[in-house]
Short mmCIF file of C-alpha atoms in Angstrom, two decimals:
data_model
loop_
_atom_site.label_atom_id
_atom_site.label_comp_id
_atom_site.label_asym_id
_atom_site.label_seq_id
_atom_site.Cartn_x
_atom_site.Cartn_y
_atom_site.Cartn_z
CA UNK A 1 77.32 -10.17 -26.22
CA UNK A 2 78.23 -9.95 -30.05
CA UNK A 3 77.78 -7.39 -32.73
CA UNK A 4 77.87 -7.99 -36.70
CA UNK A 5 80.57 -6.47 -38.62
CA UNK A 6 79.66 -3.84 -40.98
CA UNK A 7 81.18 -5.02 -44.46
CA UNK A 8 84.85 -3.70 -44.61
CA UNK A 9 87.61 -4.54 -46.69
CA UNK A 10 90.61 -5.63 -44.44
CA UNK A 11 88.28 -6.84 -41.50
CA UNK A 12 89.70 -10.65 -40.69
CA UNK A 13 87.16 -11.25 -37.95
CA UNK A 14 90.01 -12.04 -35.64
CA UNK A 15 93.44 -10.42 -34.57
CA UNK A 16 94.52 -7.68 -36.86
CA UNK A 17 97.40 -7.99 -38.86
CA UNK A 18 99.84 -5.01 -39.48
CA UNK A 19 97.56 -2.49 -41.69
CA UNK A 20 94.49 -4.28 -40.89
CA UNK A 21 91.46 -2.85 -39.46
CA UNK A 22 87.88 -3.75 -38.58
CA UNK A 23 84.62 -1.88 -37.82
CA UNK A 24 81.91 -3.05 -35.63
CA UNK A 25 78.24 -2.32 -35.44
CA UNK A 26 75.84 -2.46 -32.29
CA UNK A 27 72.55 -1.47 -31.05
CA UNK A 28 71.81 0.13 -27.72
CA UNK A 29 69.62 -2.42 -26.88
CA UNK A 30 72.20 -5.19 -27.14
CA UNK A 31 75.08 -3.17 -25.43
CA UNK A 32 73.98 -0.34 -23.23
CA UNK A 33 71.27 -1.94 -21.23
CA UNK A 34 72.77 -5.57 -20.98
CA UNK A 35 73.15 -7.00 -17.33
CA UNK A 36 76.34 -6.04 -15.90
CA UNK A 37 77.35 -3.48 -18.53
CA UNK A 38 77.86 -0.54 -16.15
CA UNK A 39 81.09 -0.63 -14.51
CA UNK A 40 83.68 2.17 -13.70
CA UNK A 41 86.34 0.45 -15.87
CA UNK A 42 84.44 0.48 -19.06
CA UNK A 43 83.64 4.31 -18.78
CA UNK A 44 87.07 5.20 -17.97
CA UNK A 45 87.75 9.12 -18.63
CA UNK A 46 83.98 9.34 -19.69
CA UNK A 47 82.85 8.85 -16.05
CA UNK A 48 82.25 12.46 -15.50
CA UNK A 49 80.62 12.80 -18.78
CA UNK A 50 78.37 9.86 -17.90
CA UNK A 51 77.28 10.93 -14.52
CA UNK A 52 76.53 14.55 -15.68
CA UNK A 53 74.50 13.50 -18.65
CA UNK A 54 70.68 14.09 -18.12
CA UNK A 55 69.09 12.28 -20.65
CA UNK A 56 69.19 8.26 -20.39
CA UNK A 57 69.78 7.79 -24.25
CA UNK A 58 73.02 10.06 -23.68
CA UNK A 59 74.10 7.82 -20.99
CA UNK A 60 73.39 4.69 -22.79
CA UNK A 61 75.07 5.87 -25.94
CA UNK A 62 78.43 6.52 -23.88
CA UNK A 63 78.24 3.29 -21.94
CA UNK A 64 77.36 1.09 -24.94
CA UNK A 65 79.80 2.53 -27.22
CA UNK A 66 82.48 2.40 -24.94
CA UNK A 67 81.82 -1.37 -24.05
CA UNK A 68 81.23 -2.17 -27.62
CA UNK A 69 84.67 -0.51 -28.32
CA UNK A 70 86.53 -2.75 -25.50
CA UNK A 71 84.95 -5.80 -27.12
CA UNK A 72 86.13 -5.00 -30.88
CA UNK A 73 89.59 -4.01 -29.43
CA UNK A 74 89.88 -7.38 -27.68
CA UNK A 75 89.30 -9.38 -30.74
CA UNK A 76 91.58 -7.37 -32.89
CA UNK A 77 94.21 -7.71 -30.45
CA UNK A 78 93.59 -11.23 -29.24
CA UNK A 79 93.12 -10.34 -25.89
CA UNK A 80 90.12 -9.92 -22.95
CA UNK A 81 88.01 -6.98 -22.87
CA UNK A 82 89.12 -6.46 -19.29
CA UNK A 83 92.50 -6.01 -20.42
CA UNK A 84 91.59 -3.22 -22.57
CA UNK A 85 92.32 0.48 -21.14
CA UNK A 86 90.87 3.59 -23.03
CA UNK A 87 91.87 7.09 -22.49
CA UNK A 88 91.51 10.25 -24.26
CA UNK A 89 94.04 12.50 -25.61
CA UNK A 90 94.24 16.34 -25.35
CA UNK A 91 91.63 16.93 -27.91
CA UNK A 92 89.11 14.49 -26.54
CA UNK A 93 89.95 11.58 -29.20
CA UNK A 94 89.71 8.17 -27.62
CA UNK A 95 93.17 6.58 -27.39
CA UNK A 96 93.97 3.05 -26.27
CA UNK A 97 96.76 2.50 -23.40
CA UNK A 98 96.59 -1.10 -23.41
CA UNK A 99 96.84 -3.08 -25.78
CA UNK A 100 99.51 -0.89 -27.62
CA UNK A 101 99.70 -0.64 -31.44
CA UNK A 102 95.96 0.00 -32.15
CA UNK A 103 93.98 3.15 -33.10
CA UNK A 104 90.34 3.63 -32.46
CA UNK A 105 87.50 5.70 -33.25
CA UNK A 106 83.76 6.00 -32.12
CA UNK A 107 80.50 7.15 -33.41
CA UNK A 108 76.92 6.95 -32.68
CA UNK A 109 73.39 7.99 -33.37
CA UNK A 110 69.75 7.25 -32.70
CA UNK A 111 70.21 3.82 -31.24
CA UNK A 112 73.35 2.67 -33.65
CA UNK A 113 76.98 2.47 -32.42
CA UNK A 114 79.84 1.93 -34.33
CA UNK A 115 83.46 1.56 -33.36
CA UNK A 116 86.70 1.30 -35.98
CA UNK A 117 90.11 -0.27 -34.70
CA UNK A 118 93.02 -0.37 -36.84
CA UNK A 119 96.56 -1.65 -36.43
CA UNK A 120 99.45 0.60 -37.30
CA UNK A 121 97.44 3.07 -39.00
CA UNK A 122 94.92 5.86 -38.05
CA UNK A 123 91.26 5.48 -38.42
CA UNK A 124 88.12 7.43 -37.96
CA UNK A 125 84.42 6.47 -38.32
CA UNK A 126 81.11 8.30 -38.56
CA UNK A 127 77.42 7.05 -38.68
CA UNK A 128 74.46 9.19 -39.53
CA UNK A 129 70.90 8.04 -40.57
CA UNK A 130 70.71 8.66 -44.61
CA UNK A 131 67.64 10.78 -44.10
CA UNK A 132 69.17 13.43 -42.00
CA UNK A 133 67.93 16.77 -43.27
CA UNK A 134 70.65 18.71 -44.29
CA UNK A 135 69.39 21.29 -46.90
CA UNK A 136 68.76 23.87 -44.63
CA UNK A 137 69.59 27.41 -46.14
CA UNK A 138 73.53 28.05 -45.73
CA UNK A 139 74.28 24.64 -44.36
CA UNK A 140 75.82 23.02 -47.37
CA UNK A 141 77.83 26.30 -48.12
CA UNK A 142 79.71 25.69 -44.72
CA UNK A 143 80.88 22.32 -45.20
CA UNK A 144 81.05 21.68 -49.10
CA UNK A 145 83.88 22.39 -51.36
CA UNK A 146 82.78 24.86 -54.19
CA UNK A 147 83.21 22.17 -56.85
CA UNK A 148 80.79 20.02 -54.55
CA UNK A 149 78.31 22.88 -54.34
CA UNK A 150 78.38 23.11 -58.19
CA UNK A 151 77.73 19.44 -58.69
CA UNK A 152 75.24 19.21 -55.97
CA UNK A 153 73.17 22.09 -57.60
CA UNK A 154 72.45 19.83 -60.71
CA UNK A 155 70.83 17.10 -58.41
CA UNK A 156 67.10 16.85 -57.49
CA UNK A 157 66.26 17.79 -53.90
CA UNK A 158 65.94 14.06 -52.72
CA UNK A 159 69.07 13.16 -54.49
CA UNK A 160 70.92 16.30 -53.06
CA UNK A 161 70.15 15.62 -49.61
CA UNK A 162 71.45 12.05 -49.50
CA UNK A 163 74.56 13.25 -51.43
CA UNK A 164 75.15 15.78 -48.37
CA UNK A 165 74.72 13.28 -45.82
CA UNK A 166 77.32 11.06 -47.60
CA UNK A 167 79.81 13.94 -48.02
CA UNK A 168 79.38 14.77 -44.27
CA UNK A 169 79.99 11.25 -42.85
CA UNK A 170 83.11 10.97 -45.22
CA UNK A 171 84.58 14.00 -44.10
CA UNK A 172 83.78 13.81 -40.51
CA UNK A 173 85.22 10.41 -40.52
CA UNK A 174 88.49 11.76 -41.86
CA UNK A 175 88.62 14.68 -39.35
CA UNK A 176 87.93 12.20 -36.58
CA UNK A 177 90.84 10.25 -37.57
CA UNK A 178 93.19 13.26 -37.62
CA UNK A 179 91.82 13.96 -34.29
CA UNK A 180 90.46 17.67 -35.03
CA UNK A 181 87.00 16.70 -35.98
CA UNK A 182 84.55 19.75 -36.65
CA UNK A 183 87.60 22.23 -36.08
CA UNK A 184 88.75 21.45 -39.50
CA UNK A 185 87.14 23.27 -42.33
CA UNK A 186 85.23 20.93 -44.33
CA UNK A 187 85.04 23.13 -47.30
CA UNK A 188 88.97 22.44 -48.01
CA UNK A 189 88.09 18.55 -48.32
CA UNK A 190 86.69 17.03 -51.35
CA UNK A 191 86.22 13.34 -51.27
CA UNK A 192 86.05 11.89 -54.70
CA UNK A 193 84.71 8.30 -55.85
CA UNK A 194 87.39 6.04 -56.73
CA UNK A 195 86.09 3.13 -58.77
CA UNK A 196 86.75 -0.24 -57.06
CA UNK A 197 88.34 1.31 -53.73
CA UNK A 198 85.91 3.64 -52.34
CA UNK A 199 86.85 7.31 -51.94
CA UNK A 200 90.15 9.28 -52.16
CA UNK A 201 91.16 12.78 -51.21
CA UNK A 202 93.67 15.00 -53.17
CA UNK A 203 97.23 15.34 -52.97
CA UNK A 204 96.97 17.29 -49.54
CA UNK A 205 96.05 13.65 -47.89
CA UNK A 206 98.25 11.24 -49.79
CA UNK A 207 97.86 7.53 -48.85
CA UNK A 208 94.21 8.01 -47.04
CA UNK A 209 91.22 5.59 -48.24
CA UNK A 210 87.68 6.47 -47.28
CA UNK A 211 84.60 4.29 -47.53
CA UNK A 212 80.99 4.64 -47.05
CA UNK A 213 78.46 1.85 -46.51
CA UNK A 214 74.71 1.60 -46.11
CA UNK A 215 73.47 -0.41 -43.03
CA UNK A 216 70.29 -1.36 -41.33
CA UNK A 217 68.46 0.00 -44.48
CA UNK A 218 68.70 3.93 -43.39
CA UNK A 219 72.24 4.42 -42.05
CA UNK A 220 75.40 5.42 -43.42
CA UNK A 221 78.70 4.20 -41.89
CA UNK A 222 81.83 5.79 -43.03
CA UNK A 223 85.61 5.10 -42.32
CA UNK A 224 88.65 6.90 -43.11
CA UNK A 225 91.81 4.94 -43.16
CA UNK A 226 95.38 6.66 -42.71
CA UNK A 227 98.40 5.37 -44.41
CA UNK A 228 100.26 2.33 -43.13
CA UNK A 229 102.82 3.59 -40.32
CA UNK A 230 106.49 3.27 -41.53
#
């Protein structure tokens, strides 16, 4: 099985050098329902979640994303998928027990799976449908910085929703990299475009790089990369 790389700076398509990273994208049909995909070691700490899930698509996303992650890590580390061991930390963030030295992140929506792998730095990824409706009353006020709200108010509704989805994916990728997710106050974050290098956050997050790509025509994939480890 193989999945195409989402266009990413620093993705070498093989074992990662220090500071390198890769983002891989897959579809449920390619990964979750592949012959022999379901094994206990693939699910790891998510076995109970898989067994408790009632909806087939929820189980499929759990299985497919974990299988894709094992294959992406194997490529990044120059090893075999069966040698990859995935666990979760106290906040539920996926962590690698083997091989060492890599950080990982997982996201999925509809039938799209995305995983991120980085060596020697934190990584977070998020995928959303670009047309996901976020213009519900009061919703933007709950996750937008005051300056963002002012800028959004100057846009027409169609452009406003697209901008909201992009901000959401960027912020969620960053907070997933931190391991706090939605517990973080998104209103305190203000990603700003940096010509030629994606997006950046203010001095409260020095060294972080963010990027957002459109894939498969209607999805946005955001990733957040932390500073290089000392």
